[in-house]
PDB file of C-alpha atoms and ligand atoms in Angstrom:
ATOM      1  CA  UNK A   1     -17.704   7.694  16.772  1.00 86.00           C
ATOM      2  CA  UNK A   2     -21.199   6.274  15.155  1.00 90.00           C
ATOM      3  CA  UNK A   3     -21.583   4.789  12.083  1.00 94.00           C
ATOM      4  CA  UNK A   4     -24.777   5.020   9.617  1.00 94.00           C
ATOM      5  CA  UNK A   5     -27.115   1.925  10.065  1.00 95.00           C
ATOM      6  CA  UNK A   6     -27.142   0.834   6.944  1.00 95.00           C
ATOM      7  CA  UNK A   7     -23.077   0.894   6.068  1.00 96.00           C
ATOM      8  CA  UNK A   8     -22.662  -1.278   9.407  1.00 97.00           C
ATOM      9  CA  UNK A   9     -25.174  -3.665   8.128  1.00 96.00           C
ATOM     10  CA  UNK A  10     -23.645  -4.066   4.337  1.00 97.00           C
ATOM     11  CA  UNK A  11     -20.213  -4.791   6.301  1.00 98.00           C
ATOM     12  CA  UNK A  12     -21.576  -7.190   8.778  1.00 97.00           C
ATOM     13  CA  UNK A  13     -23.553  -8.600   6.406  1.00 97.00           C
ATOM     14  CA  UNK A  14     -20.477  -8.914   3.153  1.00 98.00           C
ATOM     15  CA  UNK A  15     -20.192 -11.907   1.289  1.00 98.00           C
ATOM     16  CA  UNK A  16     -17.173 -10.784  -0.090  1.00 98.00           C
ATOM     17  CA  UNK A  17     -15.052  -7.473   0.786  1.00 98.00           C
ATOM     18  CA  UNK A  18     -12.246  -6.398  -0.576  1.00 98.00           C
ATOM     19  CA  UNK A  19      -9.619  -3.844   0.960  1.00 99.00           C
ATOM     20  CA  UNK A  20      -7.545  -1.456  -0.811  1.00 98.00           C
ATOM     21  CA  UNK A  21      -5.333   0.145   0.406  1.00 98.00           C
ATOM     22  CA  UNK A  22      -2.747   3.325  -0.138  1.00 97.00           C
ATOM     23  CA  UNK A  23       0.063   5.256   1.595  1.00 96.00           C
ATOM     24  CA  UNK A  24      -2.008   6.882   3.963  1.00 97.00           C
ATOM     25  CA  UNK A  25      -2.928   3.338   5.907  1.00 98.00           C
ATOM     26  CA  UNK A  26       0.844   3.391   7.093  1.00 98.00           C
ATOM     27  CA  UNK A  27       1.377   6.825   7.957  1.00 96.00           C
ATOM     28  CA  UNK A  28       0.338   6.352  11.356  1.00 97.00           C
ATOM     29  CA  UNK A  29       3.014   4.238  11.790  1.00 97.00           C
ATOM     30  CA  UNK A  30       4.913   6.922  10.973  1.00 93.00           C
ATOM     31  CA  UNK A  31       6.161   6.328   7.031  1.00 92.00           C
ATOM     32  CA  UNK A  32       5.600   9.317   5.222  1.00 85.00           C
ATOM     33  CA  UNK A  33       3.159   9.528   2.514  1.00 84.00           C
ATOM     34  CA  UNK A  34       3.580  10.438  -1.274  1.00 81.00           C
ATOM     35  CA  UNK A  35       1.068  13.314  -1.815  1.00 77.00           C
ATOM     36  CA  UNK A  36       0.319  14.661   1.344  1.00 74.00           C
ATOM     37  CA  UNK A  37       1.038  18.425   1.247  1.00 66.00           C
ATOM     38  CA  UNK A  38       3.678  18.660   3.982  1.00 64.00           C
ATOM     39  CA  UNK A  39       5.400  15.504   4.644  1.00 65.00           C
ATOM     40  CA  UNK A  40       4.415  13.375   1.619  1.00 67.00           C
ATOM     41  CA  UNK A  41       7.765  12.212   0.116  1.00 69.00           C
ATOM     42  CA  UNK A  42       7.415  13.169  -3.488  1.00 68.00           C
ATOM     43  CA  UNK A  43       7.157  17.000  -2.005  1.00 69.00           C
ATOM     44  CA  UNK A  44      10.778  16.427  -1.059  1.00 73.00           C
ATOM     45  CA  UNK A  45      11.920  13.851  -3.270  1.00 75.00           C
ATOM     46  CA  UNK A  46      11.324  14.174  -7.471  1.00 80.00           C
ATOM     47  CA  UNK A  47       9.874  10.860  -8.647  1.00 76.00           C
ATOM     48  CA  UNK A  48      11.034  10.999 -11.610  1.00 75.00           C
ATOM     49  CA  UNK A  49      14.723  11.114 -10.160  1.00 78.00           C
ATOM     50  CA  UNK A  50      14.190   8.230  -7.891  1.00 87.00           C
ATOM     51  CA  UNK A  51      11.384   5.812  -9.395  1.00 91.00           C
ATOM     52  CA  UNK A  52      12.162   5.102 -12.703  1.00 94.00           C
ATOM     53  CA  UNK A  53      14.288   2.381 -14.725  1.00 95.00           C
ATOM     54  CA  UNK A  54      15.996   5.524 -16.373  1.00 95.00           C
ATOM     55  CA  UNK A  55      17.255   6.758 -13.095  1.00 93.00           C
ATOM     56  CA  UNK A  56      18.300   3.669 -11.384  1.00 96.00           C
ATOM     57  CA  UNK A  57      20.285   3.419 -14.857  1.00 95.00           C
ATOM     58  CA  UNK A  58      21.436   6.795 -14.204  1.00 93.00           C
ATOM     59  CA  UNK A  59      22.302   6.728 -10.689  1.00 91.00           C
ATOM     60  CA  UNK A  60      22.264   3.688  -9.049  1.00 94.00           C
ATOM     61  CA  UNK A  61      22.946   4.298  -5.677  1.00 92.00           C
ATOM     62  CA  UNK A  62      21.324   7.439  -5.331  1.00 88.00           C
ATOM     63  CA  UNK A  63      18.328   5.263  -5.884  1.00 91.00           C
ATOM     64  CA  UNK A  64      19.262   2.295  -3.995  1.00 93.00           C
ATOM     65  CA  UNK A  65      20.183   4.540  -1.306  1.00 89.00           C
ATOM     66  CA  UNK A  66      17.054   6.267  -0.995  1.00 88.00           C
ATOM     67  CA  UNK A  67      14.813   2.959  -1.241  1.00 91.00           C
ATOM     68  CA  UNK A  68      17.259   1.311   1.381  1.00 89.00           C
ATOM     69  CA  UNK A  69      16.684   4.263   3.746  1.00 85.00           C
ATOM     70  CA  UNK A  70      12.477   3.474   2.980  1.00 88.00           C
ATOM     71  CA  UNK A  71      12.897  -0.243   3.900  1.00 90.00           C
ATOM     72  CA  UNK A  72      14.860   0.914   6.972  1.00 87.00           C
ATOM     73  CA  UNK A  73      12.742   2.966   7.741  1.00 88.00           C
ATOM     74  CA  UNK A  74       9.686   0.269   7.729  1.00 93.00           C
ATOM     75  CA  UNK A  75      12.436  -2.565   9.721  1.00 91.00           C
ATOM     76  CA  UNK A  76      11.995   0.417  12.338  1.00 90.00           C
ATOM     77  CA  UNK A  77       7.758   0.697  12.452  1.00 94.00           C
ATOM     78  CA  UNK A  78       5.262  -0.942  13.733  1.00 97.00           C
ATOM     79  CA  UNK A  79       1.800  -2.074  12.132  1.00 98.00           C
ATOM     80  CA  UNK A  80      -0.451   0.609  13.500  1.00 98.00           C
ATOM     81  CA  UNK A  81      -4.278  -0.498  14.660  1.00 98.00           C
ATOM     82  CA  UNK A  82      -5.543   0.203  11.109  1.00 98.00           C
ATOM     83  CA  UNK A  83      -3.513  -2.687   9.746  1.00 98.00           C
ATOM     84  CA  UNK A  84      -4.789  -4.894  12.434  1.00 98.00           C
ATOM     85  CA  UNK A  85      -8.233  -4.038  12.093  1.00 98.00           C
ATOM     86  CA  UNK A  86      -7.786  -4.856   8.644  1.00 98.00           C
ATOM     87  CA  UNK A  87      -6.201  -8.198   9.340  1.00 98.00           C
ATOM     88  CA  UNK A  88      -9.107  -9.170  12.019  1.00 98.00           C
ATOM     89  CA  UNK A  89     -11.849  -8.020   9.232  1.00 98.00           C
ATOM     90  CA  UNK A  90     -10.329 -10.935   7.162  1.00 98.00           C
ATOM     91  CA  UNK A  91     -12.010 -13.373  10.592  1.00 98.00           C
ATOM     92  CA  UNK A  92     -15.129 -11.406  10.600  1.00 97.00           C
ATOM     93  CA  UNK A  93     -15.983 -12.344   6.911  1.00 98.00           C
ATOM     94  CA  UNK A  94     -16.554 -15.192   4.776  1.00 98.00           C
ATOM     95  CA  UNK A  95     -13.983 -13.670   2.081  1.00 98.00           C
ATOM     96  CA  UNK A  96     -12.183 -10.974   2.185  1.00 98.00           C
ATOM     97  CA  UNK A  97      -9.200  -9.604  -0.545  1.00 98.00           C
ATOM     98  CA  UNK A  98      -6.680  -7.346   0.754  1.00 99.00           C
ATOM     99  CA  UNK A  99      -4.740  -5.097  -2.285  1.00 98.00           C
ATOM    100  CA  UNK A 100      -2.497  -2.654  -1.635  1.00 98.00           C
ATOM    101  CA  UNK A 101      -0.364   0.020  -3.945  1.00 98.00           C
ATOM    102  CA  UNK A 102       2.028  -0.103  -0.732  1.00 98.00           C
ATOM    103  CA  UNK A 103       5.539  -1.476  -0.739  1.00 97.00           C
ATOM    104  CA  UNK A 104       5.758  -2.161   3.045  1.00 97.00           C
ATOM    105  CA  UNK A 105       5.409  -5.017   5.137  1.00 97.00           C
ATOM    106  CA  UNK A 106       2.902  -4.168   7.834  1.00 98.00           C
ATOM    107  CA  UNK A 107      -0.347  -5.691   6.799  1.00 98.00           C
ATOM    108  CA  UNK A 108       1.725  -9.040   6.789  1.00 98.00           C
ATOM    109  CA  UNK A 109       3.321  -8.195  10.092  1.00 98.00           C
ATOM    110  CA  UNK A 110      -0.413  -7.263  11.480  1.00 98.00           C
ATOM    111  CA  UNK A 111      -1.211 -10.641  10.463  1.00 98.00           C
ATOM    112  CA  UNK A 112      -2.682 -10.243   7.030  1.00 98.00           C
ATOM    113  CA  UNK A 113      -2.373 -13.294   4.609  1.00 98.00           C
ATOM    114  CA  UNK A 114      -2.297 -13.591   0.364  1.00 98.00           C
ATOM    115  CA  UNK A 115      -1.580  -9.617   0.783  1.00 98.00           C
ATOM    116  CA  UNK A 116      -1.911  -8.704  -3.327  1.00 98.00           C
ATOM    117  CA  UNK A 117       0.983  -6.027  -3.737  1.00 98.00           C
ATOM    118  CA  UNK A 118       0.341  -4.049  -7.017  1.00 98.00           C
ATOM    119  CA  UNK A 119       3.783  -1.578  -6.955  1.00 98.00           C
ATOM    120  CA  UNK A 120       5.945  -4.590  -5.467  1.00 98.00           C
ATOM    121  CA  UNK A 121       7.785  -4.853  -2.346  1.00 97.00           C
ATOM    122  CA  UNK A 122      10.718  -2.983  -0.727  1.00 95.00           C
ATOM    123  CA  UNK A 123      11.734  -6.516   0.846  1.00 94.00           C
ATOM    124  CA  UNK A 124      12.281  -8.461  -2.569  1.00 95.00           C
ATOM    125  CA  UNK A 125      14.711  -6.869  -4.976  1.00 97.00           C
ATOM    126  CA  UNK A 126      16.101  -8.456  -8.157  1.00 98.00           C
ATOM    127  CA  UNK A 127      19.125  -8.184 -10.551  1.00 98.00           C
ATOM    128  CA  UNK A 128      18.394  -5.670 -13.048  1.00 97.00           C
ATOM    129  CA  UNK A 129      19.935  -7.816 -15.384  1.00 97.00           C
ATOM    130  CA  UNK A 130      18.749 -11.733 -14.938  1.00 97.00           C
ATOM    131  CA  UNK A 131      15.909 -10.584 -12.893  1.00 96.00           C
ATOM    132  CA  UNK A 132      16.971 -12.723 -10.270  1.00 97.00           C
ATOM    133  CA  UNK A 133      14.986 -12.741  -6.657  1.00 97.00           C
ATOM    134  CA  UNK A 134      18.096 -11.192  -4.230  1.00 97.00           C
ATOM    135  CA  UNK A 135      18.006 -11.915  -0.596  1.00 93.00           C
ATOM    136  CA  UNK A 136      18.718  -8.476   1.564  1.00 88.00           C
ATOM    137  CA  UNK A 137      20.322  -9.637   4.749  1.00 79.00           C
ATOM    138  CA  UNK A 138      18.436  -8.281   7.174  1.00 73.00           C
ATOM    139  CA  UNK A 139      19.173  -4.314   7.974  1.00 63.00           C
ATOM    140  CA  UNK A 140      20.151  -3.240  11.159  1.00 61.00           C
ATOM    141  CA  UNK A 141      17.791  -1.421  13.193  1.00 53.00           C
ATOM    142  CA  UNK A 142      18.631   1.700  13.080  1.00 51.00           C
ATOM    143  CA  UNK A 143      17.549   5.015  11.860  1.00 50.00           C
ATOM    144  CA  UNK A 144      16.764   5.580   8.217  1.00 53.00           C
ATOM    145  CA  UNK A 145      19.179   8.271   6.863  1.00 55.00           C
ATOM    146  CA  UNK A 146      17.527   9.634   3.710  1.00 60.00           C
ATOM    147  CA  UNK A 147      19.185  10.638   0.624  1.00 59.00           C
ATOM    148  CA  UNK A 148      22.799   8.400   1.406  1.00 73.00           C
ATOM    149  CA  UNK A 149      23.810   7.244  -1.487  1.00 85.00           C
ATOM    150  CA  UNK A 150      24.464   3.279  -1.368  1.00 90.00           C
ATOM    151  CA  UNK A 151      26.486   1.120  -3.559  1.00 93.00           C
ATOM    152  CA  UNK A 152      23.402  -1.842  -4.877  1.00 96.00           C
ATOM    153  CA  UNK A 153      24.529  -5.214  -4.454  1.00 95.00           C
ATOM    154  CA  UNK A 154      25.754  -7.314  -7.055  1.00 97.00           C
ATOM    155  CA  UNK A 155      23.650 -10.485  -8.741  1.00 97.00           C
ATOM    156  CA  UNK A 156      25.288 -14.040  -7.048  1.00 96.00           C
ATOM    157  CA  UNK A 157      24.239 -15.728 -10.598  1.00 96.00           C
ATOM    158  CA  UNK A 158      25.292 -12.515 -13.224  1.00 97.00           C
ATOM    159  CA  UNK A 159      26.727  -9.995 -11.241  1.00 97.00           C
ATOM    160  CA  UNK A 160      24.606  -7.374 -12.514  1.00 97.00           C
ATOM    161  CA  UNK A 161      23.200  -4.700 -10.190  1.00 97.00           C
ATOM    162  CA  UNK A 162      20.145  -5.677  -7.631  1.00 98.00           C
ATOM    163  CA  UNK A 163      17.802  -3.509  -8.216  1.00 98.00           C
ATOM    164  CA  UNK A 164      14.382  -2.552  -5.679  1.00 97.00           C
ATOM    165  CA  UNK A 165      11.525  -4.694  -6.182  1.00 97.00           C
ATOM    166  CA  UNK A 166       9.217  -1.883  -6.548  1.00 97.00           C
ATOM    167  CA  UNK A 167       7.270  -1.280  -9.690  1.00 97.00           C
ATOM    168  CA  UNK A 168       8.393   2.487 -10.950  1.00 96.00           C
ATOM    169  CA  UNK A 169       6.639   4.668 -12.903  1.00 93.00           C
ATOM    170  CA  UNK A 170       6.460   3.276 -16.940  1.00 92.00           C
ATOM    171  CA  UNK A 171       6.491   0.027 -15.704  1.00 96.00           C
ATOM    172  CA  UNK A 172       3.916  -2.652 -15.912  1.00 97.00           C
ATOM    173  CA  UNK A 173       2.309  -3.719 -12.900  1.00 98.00           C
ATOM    174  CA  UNK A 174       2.690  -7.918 -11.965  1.00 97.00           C
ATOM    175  CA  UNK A 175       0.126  -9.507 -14.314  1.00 98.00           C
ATOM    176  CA  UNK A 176      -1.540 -11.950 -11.505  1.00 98.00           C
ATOM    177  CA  UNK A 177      -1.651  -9.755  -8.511  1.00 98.00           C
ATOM    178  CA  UNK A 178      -3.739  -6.993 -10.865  1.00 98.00           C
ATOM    179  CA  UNK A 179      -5.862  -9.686 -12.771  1.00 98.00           C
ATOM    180  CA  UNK A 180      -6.643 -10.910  -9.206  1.00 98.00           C
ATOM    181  CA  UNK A 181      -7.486  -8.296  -7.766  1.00 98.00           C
ATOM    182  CA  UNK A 182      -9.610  -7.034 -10.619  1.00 98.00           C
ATOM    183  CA  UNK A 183     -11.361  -9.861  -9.982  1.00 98.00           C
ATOM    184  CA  UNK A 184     -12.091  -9.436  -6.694  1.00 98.00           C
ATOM    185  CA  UNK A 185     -13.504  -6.280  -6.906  1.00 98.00           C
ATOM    186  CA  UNK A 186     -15.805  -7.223  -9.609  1.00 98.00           C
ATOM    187  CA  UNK A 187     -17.230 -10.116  -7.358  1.00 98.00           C
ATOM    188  CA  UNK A 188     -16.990  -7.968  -4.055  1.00 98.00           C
ATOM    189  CA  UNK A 189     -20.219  -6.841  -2.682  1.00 97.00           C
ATOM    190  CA  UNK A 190     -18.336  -4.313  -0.482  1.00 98.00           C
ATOM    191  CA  UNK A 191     -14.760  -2.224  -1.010  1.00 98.00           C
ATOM    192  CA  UNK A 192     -13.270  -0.649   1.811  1.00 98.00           C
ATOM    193  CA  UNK A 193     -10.561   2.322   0.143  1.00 97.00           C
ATOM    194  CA  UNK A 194      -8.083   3.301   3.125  1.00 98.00           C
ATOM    195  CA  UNK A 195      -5.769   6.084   2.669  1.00 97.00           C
ATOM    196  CA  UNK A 196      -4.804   6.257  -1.046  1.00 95.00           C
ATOM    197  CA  UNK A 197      -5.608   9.285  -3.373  1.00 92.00           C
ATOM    198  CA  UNK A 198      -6.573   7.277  -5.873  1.00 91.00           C
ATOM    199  CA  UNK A 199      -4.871   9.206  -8.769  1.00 90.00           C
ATOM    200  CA  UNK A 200      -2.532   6.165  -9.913  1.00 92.00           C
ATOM    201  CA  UNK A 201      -3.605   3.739 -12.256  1.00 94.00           C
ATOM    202  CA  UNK A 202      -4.476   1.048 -13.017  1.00 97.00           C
ATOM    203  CA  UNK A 203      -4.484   0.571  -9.552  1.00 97.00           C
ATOM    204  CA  UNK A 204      -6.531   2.844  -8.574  1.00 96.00           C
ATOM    205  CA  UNK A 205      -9.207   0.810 -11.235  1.00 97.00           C
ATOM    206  CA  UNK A 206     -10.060  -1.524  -8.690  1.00 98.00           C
ATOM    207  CA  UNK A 207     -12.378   0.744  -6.302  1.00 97.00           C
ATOM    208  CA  UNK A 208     -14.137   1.732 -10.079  1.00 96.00           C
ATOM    209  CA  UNK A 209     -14.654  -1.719 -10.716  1.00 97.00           C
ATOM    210  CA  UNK A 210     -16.262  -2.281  -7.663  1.00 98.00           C
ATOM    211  CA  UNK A 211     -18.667   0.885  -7.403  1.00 96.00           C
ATOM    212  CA  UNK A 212     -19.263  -0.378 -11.472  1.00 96.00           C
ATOM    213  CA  UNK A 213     -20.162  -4.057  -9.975  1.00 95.00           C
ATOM    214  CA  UNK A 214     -22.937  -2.711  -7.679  1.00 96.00           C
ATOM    215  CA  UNK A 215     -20.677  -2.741  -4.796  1.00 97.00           C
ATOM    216  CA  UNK A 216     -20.600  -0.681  -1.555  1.00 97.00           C
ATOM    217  CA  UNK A 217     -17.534   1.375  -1.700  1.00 96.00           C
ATOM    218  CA  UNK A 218     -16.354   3.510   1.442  1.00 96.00           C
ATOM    219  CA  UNK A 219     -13.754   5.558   1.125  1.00 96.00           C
ATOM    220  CA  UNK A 220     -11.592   5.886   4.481  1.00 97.00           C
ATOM    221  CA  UNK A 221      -9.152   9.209   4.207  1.00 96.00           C
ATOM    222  CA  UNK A 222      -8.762  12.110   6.405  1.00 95.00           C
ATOM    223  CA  UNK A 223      -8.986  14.377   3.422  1.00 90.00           C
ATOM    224  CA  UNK A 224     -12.417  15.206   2.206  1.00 77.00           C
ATOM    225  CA  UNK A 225     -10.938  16.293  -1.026  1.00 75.00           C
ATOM    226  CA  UNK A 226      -9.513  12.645  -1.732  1.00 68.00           C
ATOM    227  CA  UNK A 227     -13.106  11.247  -1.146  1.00 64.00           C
ATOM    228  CA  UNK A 228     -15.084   9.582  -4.041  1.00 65.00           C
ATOM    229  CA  UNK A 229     -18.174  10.621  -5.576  1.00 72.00           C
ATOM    230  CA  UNK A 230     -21.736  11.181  -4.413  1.00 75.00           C
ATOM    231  CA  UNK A 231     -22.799   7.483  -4.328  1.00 84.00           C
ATOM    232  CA  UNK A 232     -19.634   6.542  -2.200  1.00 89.00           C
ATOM    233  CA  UNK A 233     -19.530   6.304   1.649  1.00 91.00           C
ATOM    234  CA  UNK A 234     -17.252   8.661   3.167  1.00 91.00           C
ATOM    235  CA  UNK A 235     -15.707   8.477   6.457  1.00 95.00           C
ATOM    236  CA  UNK A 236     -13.632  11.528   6.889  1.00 93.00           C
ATOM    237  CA  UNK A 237     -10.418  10.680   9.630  1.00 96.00           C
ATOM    238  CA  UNK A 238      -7.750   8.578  10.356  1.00 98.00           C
ATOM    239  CA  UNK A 239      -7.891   4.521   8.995  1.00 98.00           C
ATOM    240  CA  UNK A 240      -5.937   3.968  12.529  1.00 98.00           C
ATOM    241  CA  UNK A 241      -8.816   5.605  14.419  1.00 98.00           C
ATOM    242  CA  UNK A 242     -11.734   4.650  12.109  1.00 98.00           C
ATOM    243  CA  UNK A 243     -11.107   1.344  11.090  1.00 98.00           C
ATOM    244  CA  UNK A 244     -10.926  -0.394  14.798  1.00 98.00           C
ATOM    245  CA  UNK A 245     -14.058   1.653  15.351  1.00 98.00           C
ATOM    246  CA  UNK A 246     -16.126   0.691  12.574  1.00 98.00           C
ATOM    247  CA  UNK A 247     -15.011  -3.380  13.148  1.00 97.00           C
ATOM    248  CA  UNK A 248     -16.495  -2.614  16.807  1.00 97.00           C
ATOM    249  CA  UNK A 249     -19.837  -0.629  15.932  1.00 97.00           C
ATOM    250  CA  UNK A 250     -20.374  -3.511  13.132  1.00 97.00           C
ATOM    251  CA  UNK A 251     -19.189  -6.886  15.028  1.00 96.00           C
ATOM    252  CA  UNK A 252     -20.737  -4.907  18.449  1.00 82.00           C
ATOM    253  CA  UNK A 253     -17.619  -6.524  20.100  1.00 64.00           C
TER     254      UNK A 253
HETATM  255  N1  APR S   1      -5.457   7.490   7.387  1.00 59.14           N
HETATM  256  C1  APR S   1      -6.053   7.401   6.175  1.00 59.14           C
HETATM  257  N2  APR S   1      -5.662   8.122   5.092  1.00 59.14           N
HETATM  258  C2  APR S   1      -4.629   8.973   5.274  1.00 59.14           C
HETATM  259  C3  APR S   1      -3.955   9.131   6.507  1.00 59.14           C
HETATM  260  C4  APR S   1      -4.418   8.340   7.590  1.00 59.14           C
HETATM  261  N3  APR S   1      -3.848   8.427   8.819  1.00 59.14           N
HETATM  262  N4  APR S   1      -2.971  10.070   6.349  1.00 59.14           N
HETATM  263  C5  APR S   1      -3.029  10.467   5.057  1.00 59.14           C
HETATM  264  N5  APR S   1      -4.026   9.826   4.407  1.00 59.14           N
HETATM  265  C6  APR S   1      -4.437   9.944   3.003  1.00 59.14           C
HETATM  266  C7  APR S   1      -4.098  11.256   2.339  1.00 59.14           C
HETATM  267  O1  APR S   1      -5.145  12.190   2.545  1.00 59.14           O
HETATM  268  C8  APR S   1      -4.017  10.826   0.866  1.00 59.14           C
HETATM  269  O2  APR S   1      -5.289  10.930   0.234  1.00 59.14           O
HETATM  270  O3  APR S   1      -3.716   8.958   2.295  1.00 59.14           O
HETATM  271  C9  APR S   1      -3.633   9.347   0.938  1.00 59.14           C
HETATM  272  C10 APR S   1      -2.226   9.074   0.462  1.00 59.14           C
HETATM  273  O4  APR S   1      -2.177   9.394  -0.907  1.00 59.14           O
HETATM  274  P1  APR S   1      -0.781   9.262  -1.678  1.00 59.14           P
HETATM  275  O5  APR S   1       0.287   9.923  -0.855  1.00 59.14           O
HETATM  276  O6  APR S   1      -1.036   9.703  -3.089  1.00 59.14           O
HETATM  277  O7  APR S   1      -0.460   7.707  -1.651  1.00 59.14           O
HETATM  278  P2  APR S   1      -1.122   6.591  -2.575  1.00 59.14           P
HETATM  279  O8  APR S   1      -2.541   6.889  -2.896  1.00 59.14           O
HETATM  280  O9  APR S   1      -0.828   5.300  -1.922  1.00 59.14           O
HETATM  281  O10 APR S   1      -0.232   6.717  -3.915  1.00 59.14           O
HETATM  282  C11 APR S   1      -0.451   5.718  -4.912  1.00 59.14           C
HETATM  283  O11 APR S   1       1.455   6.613  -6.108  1.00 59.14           O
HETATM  284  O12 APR S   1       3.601   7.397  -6.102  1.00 59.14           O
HETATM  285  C12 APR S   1       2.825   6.287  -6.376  1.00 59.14           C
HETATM  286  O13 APR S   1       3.541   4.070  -6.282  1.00 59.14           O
HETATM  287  C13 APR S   1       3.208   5.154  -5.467  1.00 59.14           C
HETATM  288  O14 APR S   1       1.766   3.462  -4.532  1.00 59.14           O
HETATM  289  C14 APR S   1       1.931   4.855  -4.688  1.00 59.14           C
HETATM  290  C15 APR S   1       0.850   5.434  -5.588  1.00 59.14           C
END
């Protein structure tokens, strides 16, 4: 795989980079992707039935059943080697801000630190009521079993139903994490986008912001249709194939 000159440069060469990532860094670790035509999950699942405050109201454990099965599903997968080339970029570079739309764990458990989650976390739910932080004892490793409907939890301070600590659609994004990494990609000087379609906002503001800033954006995504506009870098393929390959045609490890 070769690289253009000139991108390998402007990444060796990056003051400050910024990451940002989507569904489509994990799917090689095998969770399934919202918008990809055959497995994403909203092509078997409708969003608005599962991630919204008006169906968790309506249906509670359909929904906590369905975002259990997701976080069981990530207990049982393993950061694939576009997480860790992500987390050794962070070594390579003086700064470097990793955002991510994703509610998994596996940049942290590739060894990625200050990981800014914009749609939350399937790993920290709350009461839907006192908003309480609820700690999920630790799921057993088995399969996930989509679409079983689970009883939530009950609040220890209120006894209201935990909810997921994911951000659904109509709701406002945490204030710091976005402001942050707004931030970042204003001051970036390059902004690596790995597998998101980038049709959800605000997040998907933050590669804008950059490209607005002067910044080198690339745009890693198997799809050539998801790819940004004429003065963005494209690498067509898979972040768990491109990524390591890039690090190693720019570091010359
Ligand atoms: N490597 C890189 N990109 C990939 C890979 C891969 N191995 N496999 C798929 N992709 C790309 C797809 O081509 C697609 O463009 O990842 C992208 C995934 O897009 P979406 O499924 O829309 O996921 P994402 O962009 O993260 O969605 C944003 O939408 O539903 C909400 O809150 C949810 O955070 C999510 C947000």
């Amino acid at each position: 795989m070769t690289f253009d000159q000139d991108l390998l440069t402007q990444l060796r060469d990056a003051r400050h980079g910024v990451v940002f990532t989507g569904a489509g860094v994990s799917a090689e670790s095998g969770i399934a992707t919202f918008r990809d035509a055959l497995s994403g999950l909203w092509s078997r699942f409708d969003p608005m039935q599962l991630a919204t405050p008006e169906a968790f109201a309506a249906d509670p454990e359909l929904v906590w059943g369905w975002y259990e099965s997701r976080r069981r599903q990530v207990l049982c997968s393993s950061p694939n080697p576009g997480h860790i080339a992500i987390a050794e970029l962070a070594k390579r570079l003086p700064q470097l801000t990793l955002v991510t739309q994703n509610v998994d764990d596996l940049h942290e458990r590739a060894g990625s630190r200050d990981v800014l989650h914009l749609h939350g976390s399937l790993h920290y739910p709350r009461c839907s009521r006192c908003a309480a932080p609820f700690e999920l004892a630790p799921a057993p490793r088995v399969e996930a079993t989509e679409g079983r409907r689970l009883a939530p939890p009950r609040c220890l301070q209120c006894g209201g139903a935990v909810r997921p600590g994911i951000v659904w659609f109509g709701e406002s994004l945490p204030v710091a994490a976005l402001e942050t990494a707004f931030a970042a990609a204003a001051d970036c000087d390059l902004l690596l986008s790995v597998g998101t379609s980038g049709v959800v906002y605000p997040a998907a503001q933050v590669p804008e912001i950059a490209l607005h800033n002067g910044a080198t954006v690339v745009h890693v995504n198997p799809d050539p249709q998801a790819l940004g506009g004429t003065d963005e870098w494209l690498l067509a393929g898979a972040a768990g194939e491109i990524l390591p390959a890039l690090l190693q045609a720019a570091f010359q490890d």
